[in-house]
C-alpha cells in the first residue's frame, strides 16, 4: 500500500458534498449547530480544525455543549487507555440527548476508532452513533455526512491504508494569534509501546512549497506563533528534498515579529545541525521537547527507541551549550513491560542529571496490536503507581526551582490573554515557551512586549512590563 495524495478531483467532489449538506442544513427551522471535541495531541486538535472548517462550509455554527446540537463529533485519541475510556463515557452520555432529539447526528472519528476492535465495540455498544470514521478518510467527512442525511443509514468507514495527504481542506482556526501547521503525518518509528504508527499510517511529509506558503500567509494575516506539527518533525522531508533544519531556516526568513515552534522531536533524529539552526535563528522557539521515555538503556532497547542515554545526554549538553536560555521538557513512561525498580531508578538518576524544566509522565498503558502488548509484564499496577508517585515527587522537586534561572532577565513575551487566576494580569509566552504573567493593558493582546522577570513559579514566571523608554 502506498501513501496517496488526495487528488484535486476528489477534493472537488468533497466540496460538492459540502454544498449538498449545506442545502440540507439550510432547511432546518433553526440555526444548525455542531458540537465538536478533539482529544489527544496537537496533531489531532489540528485535524479537528479541519473538521470544523468543513462543518462551517456545510452551514453549521459551533456550540460549546452537545445538549442542543444538531451534530456531535468526537475526534478521538488512542494513545492510552484512559483517553479511550473518556470517549466511551462521553458517547455513552449522549444517549439521553439523542432520545430527546432523534434527529441529532452523532459521529466518532480519529485514532481510537481506526482500531477495528474499538470501532466494532463502539458500533455494538452505542447503536445511536450514526457515523464512525478513521484517520485516513477525514477529507471524506462531507460525503459521509451527506450519506447519512440522504439515506439515514449508519456508516462505518475505517479503511486500512498507509495514509493519505490532503491539501486544501478548509480550516477553521480556533485562535487568531497562534496557528498550528502540520508538516508531516504518520510515523515510521514503531516504538514498541505506541499505537500511533498503526492508527496514523506511514510517515509522509507535505511539500516544502506548500508549508512555506501556508506559514507566509499566516504571518501576513497577523499570526504571531506558528506551531509546526508532526509525530517526528526531525524526519521531515526525507522524500521531499528538504530536511527539517532547512525548512526551519526558510521559515525563519520572513519579515515581522513571530515565533516558530515545533513538536515532537525524536532524539534519534535530532541533529546538531538542527540545534545550530535554532541557535542562529531570529524566530525559532528556544524550547526543545525531547521525549526520553526511560533512563535505562535496557528499556530503551526494548522500546525500540534507537538511542541510548549517553547519546541522549550528549545531545542535551550540546543543545544547552548552544542555546543557554533553552527550556527543556520531556515525556517519560513508567512501568514498561519488564521494567524493574533498578531500571526505574536509572530514570530518576537521568532526570536528576538533566534537570528538566518539566516532564510529562505516564504509566505504561497496554495497547492491543503493539509489540509491547505481547511482552511479559509482571509488575503490579500498585507497584507501578508507587514508582509513578516517586517520579512525580522527584520531578516536582527539580521543577520547583527550574525557572529560577530566568529571574532578573528580560524576556520578550507574546501576550495571549488575561490571567486565568488573576484578571488584572496579562498572560503570555516567552520565546522559551514559558508562561509569563504580568500587569498590562488590553492594547498588548496579540502583541510582543518586554517583561522583566521578578519571580519564578514551578509552572510560570511573573514579571513587570518594561516601558519603551526604560529599554
Ligand atoms: N503508554 C503510556 N504512555 C504512552 N505514550 C505513548 N504511548 C504510550 C503508552 N502505550 C506517551 C509517550 C509519548 C507521549 C505522547 O505519550 O511518552 O511521548
Ligand atoms: Fe492520540 Fe497519538 Fe492519535 Fe495524537 S496521534 S490523537 S496522541 S493516538
XYZ file of C-alpha atoms and ligand atoms in Angstrom:
497
model
C 0.000 0.000 0.000
C 1.330 3.404 -0.884
C 0.707 6.818 0.573
C -1.739 8.538 -1.748
C -2.113 12.243 -2.337
C -5.777 13.188 -2.391
C -6.367 14.448 -5.924
C -7.840 17.825 -6.829
C -10.759 15.954 -8.340
C -11.517 14.122 -5.090
C -11.411 17.415 -3.226
C -13.758 18.983 -5.762
C -16.111 16.111 -5.143
C -15.990 16.776 -1.385
C -16.655 20.474 -1.969
C -19.704 19.409 -3.943
C -20.886 17.277 -0.981
C -20.325 20.243 1.338
C -22.738 22.242 -0.816
C -25.276 19.439 -0.735
C -25.115 19.191 3.063
C -25.420 22.969 3.204
C -28.641 22.668 1.202
C -29.900 20.214 3.871
C -28.928 22.314 6.893
C -30.490 25.308 5.152
C -33.904 23.678 5.522
C -33.618 23.441 9.340
C -36.083 25.692 11.138
C -33.255 26.876 13.395
C -29.572 27.724 13.192
C -27.670 24.442 12.539
C -25.361 23.796 15.488
C -22.412 21.421 15.785
C -20.548 20.438 18.928
C -17.067 19.094 18.246
C -14.282 17.963 20.525
C -10.786 16.679 19.742
C -8.933 14.605 22.306
C -5.198 13.926 22.435
C -2.274 15.618 20.786
C -1.926 18.897 18.878
C -1.951 16.956 15.640
C -5.422 15.727 16.464
C -6.539 19.199 17.512
C -5.265 20.393 14.140
C -7.330 17.699 12.388
C -10.247 18.993 14.458
C -9.756 22.462 12.960
C -10.181 20.919 9.517
C -13.328 19.086 10.576
C -14.631 22.378 11.989
C -13.691 24.074 8.717
C -15.723 21.542 6.743
C -18.647 21.914 9.157
C -18.609 25.694 8.686
C -18.712 25.205 4.930
C -21.663 22.874 5.451
C -23.650 25.586 7.212
C -23.010 24.716 10.872
C -22.132 27.074 13.665
C -20.141 25.682 16.546
C -21.656 25.403 20.001
C -19.967 24.600 23.303
C -22.392 21.979 24.563
C -23.691 18.786 22.955
C -27.153 19.269 24.525
C -28.783 21.360 21.824
C -26.511 20.384 18.937
C -27.729 19.015 15.595
C -24.423 17.256 15.186
C -21.915 15.959 17.736
C -18.462 14.945 16.580
C -15.804 13.372 18.802
C -12.341 13.246 17.240
C -10.650 10.625 19.390
C -7.209 9.607 20.685
C -5.845 6.101 21.201
C -2.522 6.754 22.874
C -3.539 5.486 26.321
C -6.469 3.526 27.644
C -7.807 6.348 29.814
C -8.160 8.575 26.715
C -10.342 5.856 25.215
C -12.380 5.373 28.367
C -13.194 9.059 28.431
C -14.604 8.835 24.901
C -16.702 5.771 25.751
C -18.040 7.708 28.766
C -18.861 10.821 26.745
C -20.501 8.913 23.897
C -22.497 6.935 26.482
C -23.701 10.209 27.991
C -25.232 11.250 24.649
C -27.917 8.588 24.926
C -30.449 10.921 26.548
C -29.710 13.850 24.248
C -30.307 11.580 21.264
C -33.555 10.295 22.775
C -34.729 13.877 23.235
C -33.603 14.804 19.739
C -33.620 11.765 17.413
C -32.534 13.996 14.514
C -29.173 14.589 16.204
C -26.275 13.130 14.173
C -23.561 11.559 16.332
C -20.155 10.945 14.764
C -16.947 9.500 16.221
C -13.695 9.660 14.273
C -9.920 9.610 14.649
C -7.207 7.417 16.092
C -9.281 5.390 18.544
C -11.835 4.153 16.039
C -9.147 3.476 13.454
C -8.583 0.337 15.551
C -11.000 -2.237 14.285
C -11.790 -3.826 17.632
C -12.697 -0.420 19.067
C -14.850 0.548 16.076
C -16.704 -2.740 16.479
C -17.216 -2.161 20.198
C -18.387 1.398 19.570
C -20.886 0.169 16.998
C -22.265 -2.577 19.218
C -22.405 -0.640 22.457
C -23.846 2.581 21.069
C -26.441 1.839 18.383
C -27.294 5.539 18.290
C -23.885 6.527 16.876
C -24.547 7.350 13.214
C -21.075 7.686 11.798
C -17.712 6.144 12.677
C -14.724 7.010 10.514
C -10.974 6.525 10.742
C -7.946 8.766 10.307
C -7.448 8.142 6.582
C -10.848 9.382 5.417
C -11.077 12.667 7.311
C -11.340 14.539 3.998
C -14.393 12.463 3.072
C -16.412 13.657 6.065
C -18.779 15.753 3.847
C -19.592 12.761 1.638
C -20.257 10.525 4.655
C -22.395 13.130 6.380
C -24.407 13.680 3.234
C -24.984 9.915 3.012
C -26.475 9.997 6.496
C -28.795 12.900 5.731
C -29.825 11.314 2.470
C -30.200 7.654 3.412
C -30.386 7.802 7.184
C -28.286 4.630 7.495
C -25.368 4.119 9.854
C -21.915 4.371 8.329
C -18.643 2.837 9.459
C -15.630 3.744 7.325
C -12.192 2.718 8.575
C -10.137 1.666 5.577
C -6.695 0.239 6.286
C -4.074 2.168 4.365
C -0.603 3.646 4.621
C -2.067 7.121 4.794
C -3.149 9.977 2.570
C -2.057 13.588 2.121
C -4.847 16.062 1.581
C -4.004 19.673 0.755
C -6.531 22.457 0.537
C -9.166 21.397 3.077
C -10.942 24.291 4.764
C -9.601 25.117 8.237
C -11.485 26.887 10.995
C -8.733 28.149 13.283
C -9.627 28.407 16.945
C -7.223 31.279 17.645
C -6.209 34.470 15.866
C -2.663 34.708 17.278
C -1.477 31.078 17.352
C -1.773 28.708 14.409
C -0.850 25.046 14.011
C 0.603 23.849 10.743
C 1.031 20.104 10.230
C 4.186 19.470 8.218
C 4.014 15.695 8.227
C 1.657 12.901 9.161
C 2.098 9.361 10.415
C 5.129 7.666 11.895
C 7.691 5.036 10.858
C 9.386 4.515 14.184
C 7.432 1.676 15.732
C 8.287 2.329 19.359
C 7.035 -0.925 20.806
C 4.532 0.671 23.218
C 2.973 3.047 20.714
C -0.235 2.701 18.738
C 0.368 5.783 16.568
C 2.060 4.096 13.562
C -0.821 1.650 13.477
C -3.589 4.239 13.528
C -1.976 7.094 11.617
C -0.086 5.174 8.962
C 3.343 5.696 7.431
C 5.382 8.846 7.607
C 4.542 11.355 4.868
C 5.685 14.943 4.557
C 3.860 17.838 2.995
C 5.758 19.572 0.223
C 8.041 22.383 1.429
C 6.454 24.836 -1.036
C 3.002 24.200 0.469
C 4.265 24.543 4.055
C 6.238 27.706 3.316
C 3.287 29.293 1.505
C 0.916 28.457 4.368
C 3.238 29.874 7.034
C 3.919 33.008 4.975
C 0.163 33.512 4.542
C -0.458 33.116 8.277
C 2.248 35.620 9.194
C 0.873 38.076 6.649
C -2.544 37.654 8.239
C -1.065 38.650 11.590
C -0.498 35.291 13.307
C 2.385 35.559 15.755
C 3.029 31.974 16.796
C 3.256 29.134 14.315
C 3.380 25.620 15.721
C 4.782 23.075 13.258
C 3.376 19.630 13.878
C 4.468 16.083 13.191
C 4.839 12.849 15.144
C 8.549 13.201 14.489
C 9.343 16.541 12.852
C 13.043 15.663 12.655
C 12.443 13.184 9.898
C 10.510 15.746 7.847
C 11.121 15.966 4.140
C 13.226 12.870 3.548
C 11.245 12.210 0.379
C 10.679 15.870 -0.456
C 14.190 17.205 -0.941
C 14.223 19.485 2.080
C 15.122 18.310 5.587
C 13.715 19.849 8.767
C 16.638 22.173 9.599
C 16.447 23.669 6.086
C 12.691 24.075 6.358
C 13.142 25.898 9.679
C 15.742 28.150 8.111
C 13.293 29.039 5.313
C 10.502 29.742 7.780
C 12.810 31.915 9.857
C 13.319 34.324 6.971
C 10.055 36.299 6.880
C 9.737 39.941 7.902
C 7.967 40.904 11.102
C 7.964 39.554 14.626
C 6.753 35.985 15.132
C 7.766 32.707 16.805
C 8.077 29.317 15.145
C 7.781 26.350 17.484
C 7.548 22.643 16.714
C 6.706 19.285 18.168
C 7.633 16.498 18.564
C 11.325 15.689 18.190
C 12.553 12.117 18.339
C 16.009 12.187 19.967
C 17.374 9.653 17.481
C 16.957 12.135 14.594
C 17.564 15.384 16.433
C 20.757 16.555 14.766
C 23.367 19.072 15.850
C 22.543 20.890 12.649
C 19.008 21.388 13.917
C 20.299 22.780 17.220
C 22.623 25.116 15.307
C 19.718 26.369 13.193
C 17.663 27.093 16.321
C 20.620 28.814 17.986
C 21.227 31.044 14.957
C 17.590 31.804 14.232
C 15.660 35.003 14.818
C 12.248 33.403 15.267
C 12.558 29.755 16.282
C 11.415 28.956 19.817
C 14.107 28.154 22.392
C 12.114 25.204 23.649
C 13.096 21.631 23.000
C 10.633 18.908 23.868
C 12.777 15.813 23.718
C 10.930 12.711 24.936
C 13.430 10.415 26.652
C 10.842 7.827 27.823
C 13.287 5.963 30.090
C 16.700 6.342 31.695
C 17.555 2.657 31.318
C 19.395 1.582 28.166
C 17.930 -1.892 28.511
C 14.382 -0.492 28.486
C 15.159 1.968 25.670
C 16.215 -1.020 23.600
C 13.032 -2.911 24.418
C 11.105 0.244 23.491
C 12.919 0.287 20.110
C 13.962 3.892 20.605
C 17.291 3.686 18.702
C 19.340 5.812 21.128
C 20.962 5.215 24.480
C 21.211 7.522 27.463
C 24.808 8.511 26.604
C 23.789 9.754 23.144
C 20.765 11.499 24.633
C 22.839 13.272 27.274
C 25.377 14.365 24.651
C 22.582 15.924 22.666
C 21.192 17.725 25.721
C 24.644 19.052 26.635
C 25.211 20.277 23.098
C 21.801 21.963 22.934
C 22.354 23.702 26.253
C 25.817 24.886 25.229
C 24.442 26.397 22.011
C 21.135 27.717 23.424
C 21.823 28.575 27.082
C 18.346 30.011 27.767
C 16.583 26.948 26.340
C 13.626 25.346 28.060
C 13.892 21.551 28.025
C 10.935 19.245 28.590
C 10.359 15.539 28.130
C 7.958 12.582 28.224
C 8.553 9.599 30.498
C 6.819 6.238 30.680
C 6.804 4.311 33.961
C 6.173 0.586 34.154
C 7.043 -0.561 30.642
C 6.742 -4.390 30.445
C 9.722 -5.992 32.181
C 10.931 -2.753 33.772
C 12.463 -3.381 37.188
C 12.909 -0.991 40.069
C 16.595 -0.840 39.071
C 15.610 0.369 35.584
C 13.211 2.865 37.083
C 15.940 4.209 39.379
C 18.023 4.934 36.285
C 15.172 7.137 35.043
C 15.279 9.007 38.362
C 19.043 9.395 38.010
C 18.640 10.697 34.484
C 16.121 13.360 35.440
C 18.331 14.425 38.351
C 21.189 14.789 35.892
C 19.243 16.586 33.140
C 17.052 18.714 35.406
C 14.127 19.127 33.036
C 12.000 22.226 33.345
C 9.018 19.916 33.281
C 8.200 16.343 32.409
C 5.009 14.729 31.133
C 4.831 11.426 32.934
C 2.686 8.426 32.065
C 2.083 4.977 33.428
C 2.514 2.435 30.650
C -0.790 1.578 29.011
C -1.089 -1.666 27.100
C -2.192 -1.036 23.504
C -3.522 -4.007 21.596
C -1.626 -4.654 18.375
C 1.705 -3.246 19.598
C 4.838 -5.324 20.253
C 4.959 -4.388 23.918
C 1.444 -5.758 24.389
C 2.959 -9.229 23.805
C 5.756 -8.785 26.353
C 5.716 -10.157 29.890
C 4.509 -7.506 32.296
C 4.900 -8.926 35.806
C 4.919 -5.720 37.890
C 1.565 -4.967 39.537
C -0.411 -1.776 38.916
C 0.035 -0.848 42.605
C 3.808 -1.117 42.314
C 3.820 0.959 39.113
C 1.642 3.509 40.877
C 4.240 3.767 43.687
C 7.060 4.304 41.166
C 4.953 6.878 39.365
C 4.391 8.872 42.571
C 8.084 8.684 43.358
C 8.841 10.076 39.902
C 6.328 12.892 40.414
C 7.965 13.770 43.753
C 11.470 13.876 42.304
C 10.452 15.858 39.204
C 8.308 18.137 41.379
C 11.360 18.999 43.460
C 13.511 19.600 40.368
C 10.791 21.649 38.637
C 10.174 23.759 41.746
C 13.246 25.889 41.085
C 13.880 25.167 37.428
C 12.654 28.549 36.206
C 14.602 30.491 38.870
C 17.409 30.999 36.341
C 15.211 33.421 34.408
C 14.664 35.783 37.360
C 16.286 39.159 36.616
C 16.287 38.525 32.843
C 14.165 40.496 30.403
C 12.166 38.209 28.134
C 10.229 39.029 25.003
C 6.669 37.859 25.626
C 3.792 37.270 23.224
C 0.674 38.420 25.114
C -2.129 35.934 24.683
C -4.917 36.830 27.100
C -5.983 37.673 30.606
C -4.636 35.620 33.530
C -6.605 32.518 34.414
C -6.483 33.177 38.137
C -5.970 36.938 38.188
C -7.920 39.036 35.669
C -5.670 42.017 36.340
C -2.707 40.185 34.846
C -1.922 39.543 31.220
C -0.645 36.106 30.374
C 1.686 35.281 27.530
C 4.523 33.059 26.351
C 8.211 33.793 26.199
C 10.417 32.635 23.337
C 11.305 29.672 25.567
C 7.584 28.792 25.543
C 7.210 29.567 29.241
C 4.044 31.187 30.592
C 4.742 34.737 31.783
C 2.145 36.741 33.754
C 2.455 40.495 34.240
C 0.284 43.585 34.709
C -0.656 45.312 31.449
C -3.447 46.734 29.334
C -5.596 45.119 26.668
C -3.780 47.023 23.927
C -0.937 44.487 24.314
C -3.104 41.473 23.450
C -1.706 39.673 20.414
C 1.489 41.750 20.594
C 5.023 41.252 21.884
C 6.281 43.047 24.990
C 9.488 43.108 27.040
C 8.960 41.793 30.538
C 11.480 41.792 33.361
C 11.148 38.555 35.321
C 10.697 39.067 39.055
C 9.609 35.666 40.315
C 9.638 32.018 39.254
C 6.817 29.597 39.973
C 7.078 25.889 39.088
C 4.804 26.341 36.045
C 5.173 30.031 35.144
C 7.119 33.247 35.519
C 5.901 36.543 36.953
C 7.287 39.851 35.739
C 6.912 43.544 35.117
C 6.356 45.243 31.824
C 9.285 47.347 30.680
C 8.225 50.612 29.065
C 9.747 51.597 25.756
C 11.592 54.455 27.495
C 13.296 52.213 30.017
C 14.771 49.868 27.435
N 1.528 4.067 27.445
C 1.898 5.162 28.139
N 2.366 6.269 27.566
C 2.451 6.293 26.220
N 2.865 7.243 25.381
C 2.736 6.780 24.118
N 2.245 5.541 24.137
C 2.066 5.206 25.438
C 1.592 4.040 26.091
N 1.220 2.955 25.423
C 3.413 8.524 25.818
C 4.860 8.710 25.366
C 4.738 9.726 24.273
C 3.547 10.530 24.751
C 2.891 11.357 23.703
O 2.662 9.573 25.248
O 5.606 9.221 26.445
O 5.903 10.501 24.101
Fe -3.604 10.381 20.377
Fe -1.375 9.679 19.130
Fe -3.613 9.924 17.741
Fe -2.386 12.089 18.735
S -1.603 10.661 17.172
S -4.556 11.657 18.832
S -1.609 11.274 20.700
S -3.163 8.439 19.323
